[in-house]
Tab-separated table of C-alpha atoms and ligand atoms in Angstrom:
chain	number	residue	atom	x	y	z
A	1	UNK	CA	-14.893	16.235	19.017
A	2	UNK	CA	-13.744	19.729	19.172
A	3	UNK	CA	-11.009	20.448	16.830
A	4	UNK	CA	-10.745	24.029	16.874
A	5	UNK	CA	-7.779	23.757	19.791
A	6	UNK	CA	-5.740	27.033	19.693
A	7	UNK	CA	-2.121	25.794	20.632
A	8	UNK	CA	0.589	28.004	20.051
A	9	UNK	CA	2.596	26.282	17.372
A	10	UNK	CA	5.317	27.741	15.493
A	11	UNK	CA	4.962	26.848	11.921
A	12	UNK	CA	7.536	27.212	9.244
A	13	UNK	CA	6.580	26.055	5.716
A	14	UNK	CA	8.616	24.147	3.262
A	15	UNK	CA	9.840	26.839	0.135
A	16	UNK	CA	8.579	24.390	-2.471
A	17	UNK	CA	6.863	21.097	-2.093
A	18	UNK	CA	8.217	17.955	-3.043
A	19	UNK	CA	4.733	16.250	-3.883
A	20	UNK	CA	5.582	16.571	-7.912
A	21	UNK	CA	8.529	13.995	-7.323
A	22	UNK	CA	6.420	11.073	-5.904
A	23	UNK	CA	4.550	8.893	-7.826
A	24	UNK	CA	1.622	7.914	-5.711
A	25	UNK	CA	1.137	4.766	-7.669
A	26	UNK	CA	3.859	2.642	-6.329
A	27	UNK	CA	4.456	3.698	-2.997
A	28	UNK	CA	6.421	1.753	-1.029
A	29	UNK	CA	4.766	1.370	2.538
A	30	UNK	CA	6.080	4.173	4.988
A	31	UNK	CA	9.176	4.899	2.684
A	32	UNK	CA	7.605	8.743	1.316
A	33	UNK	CA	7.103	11.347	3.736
A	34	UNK	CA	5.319	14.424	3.632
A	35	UNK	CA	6.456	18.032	3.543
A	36	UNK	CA	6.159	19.239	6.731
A	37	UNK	CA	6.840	17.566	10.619
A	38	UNK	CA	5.972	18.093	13.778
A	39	UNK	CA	8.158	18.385	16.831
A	40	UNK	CA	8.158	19.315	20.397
A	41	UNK	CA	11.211	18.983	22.771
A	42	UNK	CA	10.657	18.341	26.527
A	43	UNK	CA	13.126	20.254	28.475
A	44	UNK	CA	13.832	21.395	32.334
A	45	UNK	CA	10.524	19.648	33.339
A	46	UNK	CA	8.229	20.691	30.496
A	47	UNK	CA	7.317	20.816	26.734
A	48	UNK	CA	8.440	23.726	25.105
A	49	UNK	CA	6.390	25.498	22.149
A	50	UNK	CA	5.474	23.181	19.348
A	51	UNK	CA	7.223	23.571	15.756
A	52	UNK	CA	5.518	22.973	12.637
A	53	UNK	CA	8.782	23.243	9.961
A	54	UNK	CA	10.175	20.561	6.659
A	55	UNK	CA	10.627	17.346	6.856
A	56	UNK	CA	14.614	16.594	7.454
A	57	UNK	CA	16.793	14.834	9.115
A	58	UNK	CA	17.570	15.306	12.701
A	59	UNK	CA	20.868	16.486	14.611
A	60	UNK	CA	21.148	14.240	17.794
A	61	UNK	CA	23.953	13.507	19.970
A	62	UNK	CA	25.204	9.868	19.244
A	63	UNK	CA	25.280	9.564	23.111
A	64	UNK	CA	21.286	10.411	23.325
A	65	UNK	CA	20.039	7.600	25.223
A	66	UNK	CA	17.035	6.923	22.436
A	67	UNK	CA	19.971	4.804	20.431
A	68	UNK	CA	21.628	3.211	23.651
A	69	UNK	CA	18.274	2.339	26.106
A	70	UNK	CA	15.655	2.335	23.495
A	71	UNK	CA	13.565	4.874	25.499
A	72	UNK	CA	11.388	5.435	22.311
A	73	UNK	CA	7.350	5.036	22.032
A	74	UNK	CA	5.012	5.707	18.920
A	75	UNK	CA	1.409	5.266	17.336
A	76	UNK	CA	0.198	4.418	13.729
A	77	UNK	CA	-3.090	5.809	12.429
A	78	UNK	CA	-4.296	7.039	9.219
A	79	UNK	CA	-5.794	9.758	7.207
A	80	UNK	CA	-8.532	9.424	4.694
A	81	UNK	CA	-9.703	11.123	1.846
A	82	UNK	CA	-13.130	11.107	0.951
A	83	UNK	CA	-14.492	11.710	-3.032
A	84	UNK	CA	-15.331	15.413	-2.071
A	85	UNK	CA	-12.387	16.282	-1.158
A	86	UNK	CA	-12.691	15.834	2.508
A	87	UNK	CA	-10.360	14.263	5.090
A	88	UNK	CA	-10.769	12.240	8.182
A	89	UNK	CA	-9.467	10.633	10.951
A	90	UNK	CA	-10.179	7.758	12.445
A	91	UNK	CA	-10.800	7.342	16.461
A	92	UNK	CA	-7.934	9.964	16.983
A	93	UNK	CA	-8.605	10.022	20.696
A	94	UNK	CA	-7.406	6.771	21.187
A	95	UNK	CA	-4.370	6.856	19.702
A	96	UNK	CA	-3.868	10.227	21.526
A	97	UNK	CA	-4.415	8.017	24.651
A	98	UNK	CA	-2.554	5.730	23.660
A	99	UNK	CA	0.806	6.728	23.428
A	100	UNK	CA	0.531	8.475	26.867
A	101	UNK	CA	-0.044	4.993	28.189
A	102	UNK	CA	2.668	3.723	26.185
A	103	UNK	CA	4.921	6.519	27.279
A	104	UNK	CA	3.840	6.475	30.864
A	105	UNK	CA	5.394	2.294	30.816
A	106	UNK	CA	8.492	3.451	29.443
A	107	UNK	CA	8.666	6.362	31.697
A	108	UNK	CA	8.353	8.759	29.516
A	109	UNK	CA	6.098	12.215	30.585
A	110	UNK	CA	3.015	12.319	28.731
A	111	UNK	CA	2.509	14.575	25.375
A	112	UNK	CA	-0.289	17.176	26.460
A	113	UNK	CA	-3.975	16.062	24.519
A	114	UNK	CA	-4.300	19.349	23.098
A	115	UNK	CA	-0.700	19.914	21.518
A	116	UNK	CA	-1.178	16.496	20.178
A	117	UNK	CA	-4.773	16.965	18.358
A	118	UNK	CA	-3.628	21.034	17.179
A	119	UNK	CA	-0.364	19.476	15.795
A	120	UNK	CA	-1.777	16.819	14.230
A	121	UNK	CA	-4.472	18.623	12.470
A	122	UNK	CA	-2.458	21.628	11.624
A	123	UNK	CA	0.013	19.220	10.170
A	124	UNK	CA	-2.686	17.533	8.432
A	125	UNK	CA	-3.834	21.055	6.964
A	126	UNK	CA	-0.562	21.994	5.811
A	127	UNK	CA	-0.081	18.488	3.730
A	128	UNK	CA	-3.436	17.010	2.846
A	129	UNK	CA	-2.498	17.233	-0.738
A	130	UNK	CA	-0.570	13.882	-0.065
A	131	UNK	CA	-3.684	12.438	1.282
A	132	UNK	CA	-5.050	11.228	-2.602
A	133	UNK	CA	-8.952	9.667	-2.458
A	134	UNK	CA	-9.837	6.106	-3.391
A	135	UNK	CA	-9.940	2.690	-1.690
A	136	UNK	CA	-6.389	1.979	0.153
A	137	UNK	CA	-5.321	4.992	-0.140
A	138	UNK	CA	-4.317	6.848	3.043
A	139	UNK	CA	-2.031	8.692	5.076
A	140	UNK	CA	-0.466	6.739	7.614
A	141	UNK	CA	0.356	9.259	10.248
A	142	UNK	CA	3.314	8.060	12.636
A	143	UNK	CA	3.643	9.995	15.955
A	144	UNK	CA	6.364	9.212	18.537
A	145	UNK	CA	8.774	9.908	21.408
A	146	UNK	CA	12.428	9.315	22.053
A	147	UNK	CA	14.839	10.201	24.904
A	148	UNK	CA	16.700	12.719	23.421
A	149	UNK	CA	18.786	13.468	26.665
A	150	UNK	CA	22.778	13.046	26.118
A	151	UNK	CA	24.483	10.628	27.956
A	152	UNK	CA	24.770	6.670	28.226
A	153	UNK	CA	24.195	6.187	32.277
A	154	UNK	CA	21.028	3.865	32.392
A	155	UNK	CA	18.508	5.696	33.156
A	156	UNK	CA	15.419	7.228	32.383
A	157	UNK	CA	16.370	10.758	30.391
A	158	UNK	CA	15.652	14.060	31.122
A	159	UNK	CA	14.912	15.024	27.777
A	160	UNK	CA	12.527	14.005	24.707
A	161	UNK	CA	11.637	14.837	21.508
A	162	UNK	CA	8.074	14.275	20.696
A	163	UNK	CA	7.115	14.041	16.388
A	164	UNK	CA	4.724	13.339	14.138
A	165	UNK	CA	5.246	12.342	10.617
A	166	UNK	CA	3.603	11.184	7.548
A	167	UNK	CA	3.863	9.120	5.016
A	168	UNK	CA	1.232	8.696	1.656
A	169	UNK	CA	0.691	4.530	1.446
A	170	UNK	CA	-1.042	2.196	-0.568
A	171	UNK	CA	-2.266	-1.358	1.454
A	172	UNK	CA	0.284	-2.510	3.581
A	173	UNK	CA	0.420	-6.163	2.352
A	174	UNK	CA	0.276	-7.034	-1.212
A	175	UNK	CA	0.573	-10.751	-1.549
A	176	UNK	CA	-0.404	-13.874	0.367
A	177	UNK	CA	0.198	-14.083	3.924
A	178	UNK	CA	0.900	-17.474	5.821
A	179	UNK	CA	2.480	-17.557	9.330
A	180	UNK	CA	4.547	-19.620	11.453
A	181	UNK	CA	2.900	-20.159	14.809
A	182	UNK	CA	6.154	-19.431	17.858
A	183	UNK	CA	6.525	-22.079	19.623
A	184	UNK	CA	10.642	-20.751	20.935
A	185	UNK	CA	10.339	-17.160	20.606
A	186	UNK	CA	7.946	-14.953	22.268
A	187	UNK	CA	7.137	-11.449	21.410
A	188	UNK	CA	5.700	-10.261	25.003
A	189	UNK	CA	5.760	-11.156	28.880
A	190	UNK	CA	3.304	-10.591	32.014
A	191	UNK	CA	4.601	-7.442	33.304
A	192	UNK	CA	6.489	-6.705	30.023
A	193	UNK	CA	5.857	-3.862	27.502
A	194	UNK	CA	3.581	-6.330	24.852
A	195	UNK	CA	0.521	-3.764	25.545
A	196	UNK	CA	2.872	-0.501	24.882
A	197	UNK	CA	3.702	0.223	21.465
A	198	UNK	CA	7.508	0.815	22.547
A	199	UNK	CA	9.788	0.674	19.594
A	200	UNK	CA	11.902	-1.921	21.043
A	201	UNK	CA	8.974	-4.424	21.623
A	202	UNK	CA	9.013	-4.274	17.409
A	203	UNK	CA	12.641	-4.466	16.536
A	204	UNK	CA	12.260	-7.669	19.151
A	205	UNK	CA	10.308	-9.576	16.275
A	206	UNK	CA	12.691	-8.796	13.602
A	207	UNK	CA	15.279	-11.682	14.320
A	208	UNK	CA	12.153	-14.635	14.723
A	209	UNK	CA	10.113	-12.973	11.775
A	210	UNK	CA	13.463	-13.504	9.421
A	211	UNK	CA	13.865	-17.073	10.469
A	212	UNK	CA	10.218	-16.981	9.824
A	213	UNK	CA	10.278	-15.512	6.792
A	214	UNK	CA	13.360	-17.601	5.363
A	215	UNK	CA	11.411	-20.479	5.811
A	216	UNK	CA	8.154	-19.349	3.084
A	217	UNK	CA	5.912	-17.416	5.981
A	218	UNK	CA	5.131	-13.545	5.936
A	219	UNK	CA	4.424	-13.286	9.412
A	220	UNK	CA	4.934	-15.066	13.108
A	221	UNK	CA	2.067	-15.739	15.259
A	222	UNK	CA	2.867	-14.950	19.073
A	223	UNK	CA	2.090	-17.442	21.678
A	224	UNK	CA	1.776	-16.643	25.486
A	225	UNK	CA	5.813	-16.747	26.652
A	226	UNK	CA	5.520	-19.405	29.334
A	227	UNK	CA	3.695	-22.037	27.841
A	228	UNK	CA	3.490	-21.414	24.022
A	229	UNK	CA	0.275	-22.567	23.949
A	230	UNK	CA	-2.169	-20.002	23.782
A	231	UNK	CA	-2.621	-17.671	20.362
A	232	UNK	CA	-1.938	-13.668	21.410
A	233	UNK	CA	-0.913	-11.563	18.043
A	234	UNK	CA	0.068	-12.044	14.551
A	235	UNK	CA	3.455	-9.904	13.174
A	236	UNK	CA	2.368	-6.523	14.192
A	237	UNK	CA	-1.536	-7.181	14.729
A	238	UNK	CA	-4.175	-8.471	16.130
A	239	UNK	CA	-5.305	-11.582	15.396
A	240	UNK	CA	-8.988	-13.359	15.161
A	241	UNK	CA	-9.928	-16.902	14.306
A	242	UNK	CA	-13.136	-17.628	13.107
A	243	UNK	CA	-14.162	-21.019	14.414
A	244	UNK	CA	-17.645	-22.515	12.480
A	245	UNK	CA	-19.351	-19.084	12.750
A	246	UNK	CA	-17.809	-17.130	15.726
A	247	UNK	CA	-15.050	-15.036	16.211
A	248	UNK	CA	-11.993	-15.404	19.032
A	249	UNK	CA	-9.180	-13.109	19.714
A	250	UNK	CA	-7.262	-12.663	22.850
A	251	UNK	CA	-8.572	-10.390	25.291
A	252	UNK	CA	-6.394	-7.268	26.250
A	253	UNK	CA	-4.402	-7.808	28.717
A	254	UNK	CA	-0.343	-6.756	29.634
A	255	UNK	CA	0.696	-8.818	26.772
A	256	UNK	CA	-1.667	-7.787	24.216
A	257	UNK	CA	-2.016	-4.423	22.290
A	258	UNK	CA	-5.160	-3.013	22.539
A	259	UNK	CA	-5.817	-1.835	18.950
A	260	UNK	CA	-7.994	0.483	18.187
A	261	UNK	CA	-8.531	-1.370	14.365
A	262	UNK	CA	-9.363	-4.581	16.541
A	263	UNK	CA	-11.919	-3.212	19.067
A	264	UNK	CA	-13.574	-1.163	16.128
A	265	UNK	CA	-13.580	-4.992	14.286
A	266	UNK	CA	-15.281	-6.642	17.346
A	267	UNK	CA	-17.931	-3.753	18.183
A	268	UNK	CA	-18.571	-3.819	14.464
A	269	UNK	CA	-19.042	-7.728	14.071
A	270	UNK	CA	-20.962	-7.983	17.384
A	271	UNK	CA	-23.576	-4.833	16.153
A	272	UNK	CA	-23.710	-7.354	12.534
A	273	UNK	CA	-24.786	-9.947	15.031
A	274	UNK	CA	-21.763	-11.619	14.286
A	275	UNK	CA	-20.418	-13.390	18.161
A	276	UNK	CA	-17.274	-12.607	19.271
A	277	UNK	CA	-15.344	-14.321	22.201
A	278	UNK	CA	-12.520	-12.388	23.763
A	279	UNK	CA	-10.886	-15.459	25.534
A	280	UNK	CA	-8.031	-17.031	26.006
A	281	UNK	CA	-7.426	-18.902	22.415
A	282	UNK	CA	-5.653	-21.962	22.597
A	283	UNK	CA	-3.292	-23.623	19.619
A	284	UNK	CA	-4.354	-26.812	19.656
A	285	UNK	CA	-8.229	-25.905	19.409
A	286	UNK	CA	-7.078	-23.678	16.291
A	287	UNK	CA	-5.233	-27.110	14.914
A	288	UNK	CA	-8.127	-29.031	16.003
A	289	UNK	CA	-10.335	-26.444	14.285
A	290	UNK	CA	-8.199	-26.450	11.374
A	291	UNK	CA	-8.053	-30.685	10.856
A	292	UNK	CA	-11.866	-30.739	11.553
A	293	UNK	CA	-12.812	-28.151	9.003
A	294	UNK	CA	-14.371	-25.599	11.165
A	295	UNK	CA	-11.785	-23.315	11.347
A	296	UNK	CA	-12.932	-20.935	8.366
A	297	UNK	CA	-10.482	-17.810	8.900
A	298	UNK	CA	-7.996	-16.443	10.134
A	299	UNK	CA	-6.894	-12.696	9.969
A	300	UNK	CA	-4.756	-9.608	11.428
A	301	UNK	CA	-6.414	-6.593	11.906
A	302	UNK	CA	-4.108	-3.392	12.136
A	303	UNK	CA	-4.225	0.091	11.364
A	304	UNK	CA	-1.453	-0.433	9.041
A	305	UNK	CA	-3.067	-3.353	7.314
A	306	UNK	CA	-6.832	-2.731	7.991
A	307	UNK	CA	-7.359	-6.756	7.939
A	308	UNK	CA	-5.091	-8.774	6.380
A	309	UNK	CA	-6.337	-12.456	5.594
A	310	UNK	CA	-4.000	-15.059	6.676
A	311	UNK	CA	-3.969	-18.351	4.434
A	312	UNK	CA	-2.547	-20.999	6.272
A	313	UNK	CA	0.000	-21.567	9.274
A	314	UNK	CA	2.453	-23.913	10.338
A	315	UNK	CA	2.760	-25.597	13.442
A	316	UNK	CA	5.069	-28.171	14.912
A	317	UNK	CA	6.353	-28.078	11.029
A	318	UNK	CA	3.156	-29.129	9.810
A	319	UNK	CA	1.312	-26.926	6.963
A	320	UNK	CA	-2.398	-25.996	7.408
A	321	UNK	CA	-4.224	-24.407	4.876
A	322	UNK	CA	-7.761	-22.337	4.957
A	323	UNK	CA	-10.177	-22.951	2.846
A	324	UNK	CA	-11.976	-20.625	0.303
A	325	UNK	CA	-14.724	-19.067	2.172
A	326	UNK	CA	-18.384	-17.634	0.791
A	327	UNK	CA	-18.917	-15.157	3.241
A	328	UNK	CA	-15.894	-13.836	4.633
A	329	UNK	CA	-15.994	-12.427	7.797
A	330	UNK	CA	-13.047	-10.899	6.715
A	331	UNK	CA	-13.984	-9.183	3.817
A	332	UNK	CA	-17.092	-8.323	5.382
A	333	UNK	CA	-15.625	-6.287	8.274
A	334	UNK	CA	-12.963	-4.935	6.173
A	335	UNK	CA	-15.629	-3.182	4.264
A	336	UNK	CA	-17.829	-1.805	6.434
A	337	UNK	CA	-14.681	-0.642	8.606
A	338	UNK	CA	-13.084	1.533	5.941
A	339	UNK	CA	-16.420	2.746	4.358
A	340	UNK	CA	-16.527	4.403	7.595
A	341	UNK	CA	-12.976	5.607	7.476
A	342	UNK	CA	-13.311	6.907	3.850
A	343	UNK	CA	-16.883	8.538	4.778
A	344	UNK	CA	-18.655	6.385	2.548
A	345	UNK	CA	-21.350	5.178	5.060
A	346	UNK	CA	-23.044	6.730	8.076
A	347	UNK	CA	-20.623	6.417	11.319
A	348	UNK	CA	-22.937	5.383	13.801
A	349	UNK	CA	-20.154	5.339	16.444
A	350	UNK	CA	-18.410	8.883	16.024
A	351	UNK	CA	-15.487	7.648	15.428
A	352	UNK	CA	-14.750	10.049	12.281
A	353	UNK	CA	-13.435	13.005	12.828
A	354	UNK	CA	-12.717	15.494	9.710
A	355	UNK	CA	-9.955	17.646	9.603
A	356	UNK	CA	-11.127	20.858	9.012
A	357	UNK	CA	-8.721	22.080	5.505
B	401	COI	C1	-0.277	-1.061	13.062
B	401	COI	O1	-0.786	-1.622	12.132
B	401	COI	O2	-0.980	-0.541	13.925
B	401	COI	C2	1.167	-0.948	13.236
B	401	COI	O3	1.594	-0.457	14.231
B	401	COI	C3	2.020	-1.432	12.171
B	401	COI	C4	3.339	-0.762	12.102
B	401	COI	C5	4.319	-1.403	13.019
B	401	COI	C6	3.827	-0.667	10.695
């Protein structure tokens, strides 16, 4: 891919850096952010020239219909450092893409490709100090756009604000993770926003994740909203079962997030000769699975939390629990995956792409 893109961007850098104030050994996920931020406004029909300047706070109007309508989109991916020094991105392009779908659902006008890539990798070059080397370590890179346009009528704004920020993090879960499968709440609807990364579609899951949460699980486990009975995503991820020795997660569809950690997982798994059935998963073949002994994992897979191994789950108030596998799929996947990201393997795919420093 080329990155050499020559967008105009205005850059003004911080006076001192902040990096000597962090310690990078217990980072709180997406809590520390980076020097410098990226922003572009979109006003009288266009975006206006890109600025490259600190990281600070923001002046809005409290009328700006991002806090009233949640008009507000975003993307997660990640920088890596490799042991020389280098860093790289992961399958940029399609969170690029991405968010212009995203946007384009919540009628928002889509970011230009090229002002995204230049911005990102200029940002990138200006911080990569806070990108530090070694195995879950990374950059998780958060780009975004809100309706910035004053005023609380309800409708789409005028105005937007599109930015990119970064934060230095350490693996996103630390301890065990069971779920509760939903069988009241639903996290997405035909026709709905579930395939858009749209902020609200996340603070949505806050509410049944608490109830989940004061009840012993980490996560929920979305089932389809009309009839609760087929599997779609775990928390914020994808999810994949493996039954005996194959592999089923939901297929993409208006209700499911197409995750660029998740197709990456099943090209990976089928090229390891590994099957994989994108299918309609349903709950009771996963309890089934689960009484019978051939359910052998279960796991998320996210940019935020690469793959992240699920334990048990509760259904219908009953507790399941996985057993101890030999050769996790899992773990398996989770390393070839990020020896890619970190450059520690051939990339047979492409899908690296180093930021030139
Ligand atoms: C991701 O893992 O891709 C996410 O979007 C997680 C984020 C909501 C923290």
């Amino acid at each position: 891919m080329d990155t050499n893109i020559s967008t105009k961007i205005k850059v003004e850098k911080i006076a001192k850096s902040r990096i000597n104030e962090v310690d990078f050994e217990s980072l709180v996920f997406g809590s520390t952010f980076t020097d410098h931020m990226f922003e572009c406004d979109f006003i009288n029909g266009e975006w206006q020239t890109p600025i490259i300047r600190p990281y600070q706070p923001l002046l809005m109007a409290p009328s700006a219909k991002v806090f009233h309508y949640g008009q507000a989109v975003f993307e997660g991916m990640k920088a890596y450092k490799d042991d020389q020094g280098k860093v790289w991105l992961f399958r940029p392009d399609q969170n690029q893409k991405r968010i212009n779908i995203s946007a384009k659902r919540l009628a928002i006008p889509e970011f230009p490709e090229e002002y995204f890539m230049d911005g990102l990798h200029q940002l990138l070059k200006l911080d990569h100090e806070w990108i530090k080397p070694g195995d879950g370590n990374s950059l998780y890179i958060r780009p975004f756009v809100m309706a910035t346009e004053s005023g609380v009528v309800a409708s789409r704004s005028n105005e937007y604000k599109f930015m990119i920020i970064c934060s230095p993090v350490k693996p996103y879960y630390k301890g065990e993770v069971r779920v509760e499968i939903a069988q009241k709440f639903s996290r997405a609807a035909d026709g709905g926003v579930g395939y858009a990364k749209a902020a609200g579609n996340y603070g949505a899951q806050f509410y049944p994740t608490k109830l989940a949460i004061e009840k012993g699980y980490q996560q929920v486990i979305w089932t389809d909203a009309s009839t609760h009975q087929y599997l779609e995503e775990a928390g914020t991820m994808n999810v994949f079962f493996r039954v005996n020795d194959t592999l089923l997660t939901a297929p993409i569809s208006d209700r499911i997030l197409d995750g660029v950690t998740r197709k990456s997982l099943i090209q990976i798994a089928k090229d390891q000769g590994i099957a994989v059935e994108e299918r309609r998963v349903l709950v009771s073949e996963i309890v089934e699975a689960a009484k019978n002994g051939t359910l052998k994992e279960i796991f998320g897979a996210g940019t935020a939390a690469v793959i992240s191994p699920i334990l048990g789950f509760a259904y219908d108030e009953i507790q399941y629990e996985l057993p101890k596998v030999e050769n996790s799929y899992a773990q398996k996947l989770k390393k070839l995956v990020t020896d890619i990201q970190y450059n520690r393997s051939e990339d047979p795919y492409d899908w690296r792409v180093e930021v030139k420093l």
